[in-house]
PDB file of C-alpha atoms in Angstrom:
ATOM      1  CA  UNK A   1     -90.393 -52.898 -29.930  1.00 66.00           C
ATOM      2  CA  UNK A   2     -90.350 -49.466 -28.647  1.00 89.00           C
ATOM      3  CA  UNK A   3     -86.957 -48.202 -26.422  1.00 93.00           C
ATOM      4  CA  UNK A   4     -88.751 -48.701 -23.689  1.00 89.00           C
ATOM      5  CA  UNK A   5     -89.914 -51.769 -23.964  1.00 91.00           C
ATOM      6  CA  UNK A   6     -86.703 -52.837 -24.458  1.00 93.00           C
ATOM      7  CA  UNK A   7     -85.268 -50.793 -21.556  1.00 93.00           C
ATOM      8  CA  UNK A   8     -87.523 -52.840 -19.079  1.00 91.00           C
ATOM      9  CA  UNK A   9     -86.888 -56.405 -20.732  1.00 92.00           C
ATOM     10  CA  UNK A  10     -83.658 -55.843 -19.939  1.00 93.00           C
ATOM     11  CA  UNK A  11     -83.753 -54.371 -16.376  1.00 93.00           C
ATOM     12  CA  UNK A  12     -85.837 -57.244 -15.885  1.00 92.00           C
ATOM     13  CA  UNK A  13     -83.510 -60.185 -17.567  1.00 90.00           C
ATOM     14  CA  UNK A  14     -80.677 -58.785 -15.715  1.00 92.00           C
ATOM     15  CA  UNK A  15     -82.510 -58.702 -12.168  1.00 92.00           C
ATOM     16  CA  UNK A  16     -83.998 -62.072 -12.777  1.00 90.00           C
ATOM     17  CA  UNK A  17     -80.139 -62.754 -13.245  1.00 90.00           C
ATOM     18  CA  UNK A  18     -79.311 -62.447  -9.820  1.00 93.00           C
ATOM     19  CA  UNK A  19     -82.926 -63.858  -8.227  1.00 90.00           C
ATOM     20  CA  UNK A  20     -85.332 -61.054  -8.607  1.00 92.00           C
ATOM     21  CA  UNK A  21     -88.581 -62.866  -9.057  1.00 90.00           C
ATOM     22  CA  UNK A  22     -90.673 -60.210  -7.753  1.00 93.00           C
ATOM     23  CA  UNK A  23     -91.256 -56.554 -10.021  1.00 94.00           C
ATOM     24  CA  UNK A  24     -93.632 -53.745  -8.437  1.00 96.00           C
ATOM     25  CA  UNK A  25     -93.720 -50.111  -9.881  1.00 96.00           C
ATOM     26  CA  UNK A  26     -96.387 -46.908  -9.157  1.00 97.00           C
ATOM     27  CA  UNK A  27     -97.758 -45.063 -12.477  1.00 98.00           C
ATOM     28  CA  UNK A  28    -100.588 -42.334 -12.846  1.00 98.00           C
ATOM     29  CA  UNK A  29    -103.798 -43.914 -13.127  1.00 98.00           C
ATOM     30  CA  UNK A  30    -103.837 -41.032 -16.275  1.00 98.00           C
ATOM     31  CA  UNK A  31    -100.975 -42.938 -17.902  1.00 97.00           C
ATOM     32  CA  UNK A  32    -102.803 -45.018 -20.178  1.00 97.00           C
ATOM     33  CA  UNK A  33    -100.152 -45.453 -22.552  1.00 94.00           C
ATOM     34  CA  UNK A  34     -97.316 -46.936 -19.678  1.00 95.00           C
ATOM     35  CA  UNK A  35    -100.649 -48.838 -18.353  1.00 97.00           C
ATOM     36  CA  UNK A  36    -101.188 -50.425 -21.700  1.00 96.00           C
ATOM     37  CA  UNK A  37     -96.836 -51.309 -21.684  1.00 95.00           C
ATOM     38  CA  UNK A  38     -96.925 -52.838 -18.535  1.00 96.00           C
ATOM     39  CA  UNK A  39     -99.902 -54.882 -18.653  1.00 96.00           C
ATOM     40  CA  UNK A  40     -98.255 -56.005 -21.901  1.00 94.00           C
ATOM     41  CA  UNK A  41     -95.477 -57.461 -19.998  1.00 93.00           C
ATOM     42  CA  UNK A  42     -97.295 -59.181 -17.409  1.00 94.00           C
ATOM     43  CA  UNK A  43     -97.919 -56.746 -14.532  1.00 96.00           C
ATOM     44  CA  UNK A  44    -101.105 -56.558 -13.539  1.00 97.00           C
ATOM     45  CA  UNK A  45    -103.217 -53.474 -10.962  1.00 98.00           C
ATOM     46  CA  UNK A  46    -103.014 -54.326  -7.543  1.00 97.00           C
ATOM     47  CA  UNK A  47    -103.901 -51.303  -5.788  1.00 97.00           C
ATOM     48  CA  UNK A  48    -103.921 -47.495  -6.023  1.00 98.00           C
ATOM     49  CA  UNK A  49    -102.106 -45.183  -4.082  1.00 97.00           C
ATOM     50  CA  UNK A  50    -104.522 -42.499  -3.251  1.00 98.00           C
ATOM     51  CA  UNK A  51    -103.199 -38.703  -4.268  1.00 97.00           C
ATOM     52  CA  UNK A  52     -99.566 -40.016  -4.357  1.00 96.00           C
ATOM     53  CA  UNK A  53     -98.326 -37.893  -6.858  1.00 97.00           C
ATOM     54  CA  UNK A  54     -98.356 -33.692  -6.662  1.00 96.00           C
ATOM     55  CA  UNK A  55     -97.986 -31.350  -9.561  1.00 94.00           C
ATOM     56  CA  UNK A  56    -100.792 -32.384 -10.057  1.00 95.00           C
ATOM     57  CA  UNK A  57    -102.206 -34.322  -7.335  1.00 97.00           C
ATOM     58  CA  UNK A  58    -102.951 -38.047  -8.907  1.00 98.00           C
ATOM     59  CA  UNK A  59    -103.550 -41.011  -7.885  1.00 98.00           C
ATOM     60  CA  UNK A  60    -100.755 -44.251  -9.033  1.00 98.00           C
ATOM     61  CA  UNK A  61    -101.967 -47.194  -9.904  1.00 98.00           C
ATOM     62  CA  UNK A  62     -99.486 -49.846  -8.021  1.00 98.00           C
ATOM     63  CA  UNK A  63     -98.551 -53.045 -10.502  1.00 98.00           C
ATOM     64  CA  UNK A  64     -97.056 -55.870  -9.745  1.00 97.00           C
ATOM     65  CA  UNK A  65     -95.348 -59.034 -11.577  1.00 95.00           C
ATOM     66  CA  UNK A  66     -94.284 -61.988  -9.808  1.00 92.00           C
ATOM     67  CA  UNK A  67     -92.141 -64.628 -11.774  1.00 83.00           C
ATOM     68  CA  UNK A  68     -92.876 -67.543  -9.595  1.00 71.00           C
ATOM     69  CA  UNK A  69     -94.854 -68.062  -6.496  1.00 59.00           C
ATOM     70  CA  UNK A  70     -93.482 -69.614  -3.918  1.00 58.00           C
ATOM     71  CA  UNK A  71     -95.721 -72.153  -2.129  1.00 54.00           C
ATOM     72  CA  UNK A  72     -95.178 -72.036   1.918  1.00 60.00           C
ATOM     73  CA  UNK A  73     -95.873 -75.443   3.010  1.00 55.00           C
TER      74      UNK A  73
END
């Protein structure tokens, strides 16, 4: 596995540690290859964020992953 794979395993083991079930993070919708990461470890599109970025001006692609889902009842 590449460094950062690794990097976000374990950001994500150690937050899961202390009851993080919930991961979100904003990447350029250009950014195929940290798409193509991500989506590899479960988070999936959930929105873009028009023109969020400058220098230059892009869009982000908002992913989430949730662990568990919590049923309200």
């Amino acid at each position: 596995k590449g460094i950062a794979t690794k990097m976000l395993l374990y950001a994500m083991e150690e937050m899961k540690k202390v009851g993080v079930e919930v991961f979100t993070l904003e990447v350029r919708v250009s950014n195929v290859s940290a798409i193509g990461l991500y989506e590899k470890l479960g988070f999936e599109n959930k929105g873009i964020r028009k023109n969020f970025y400058e220098n230059p001006t892009e869009d982000a692609m908002i992913m989430w992953k949730i662990l568990r889902q919590k049923l309200n009842i």
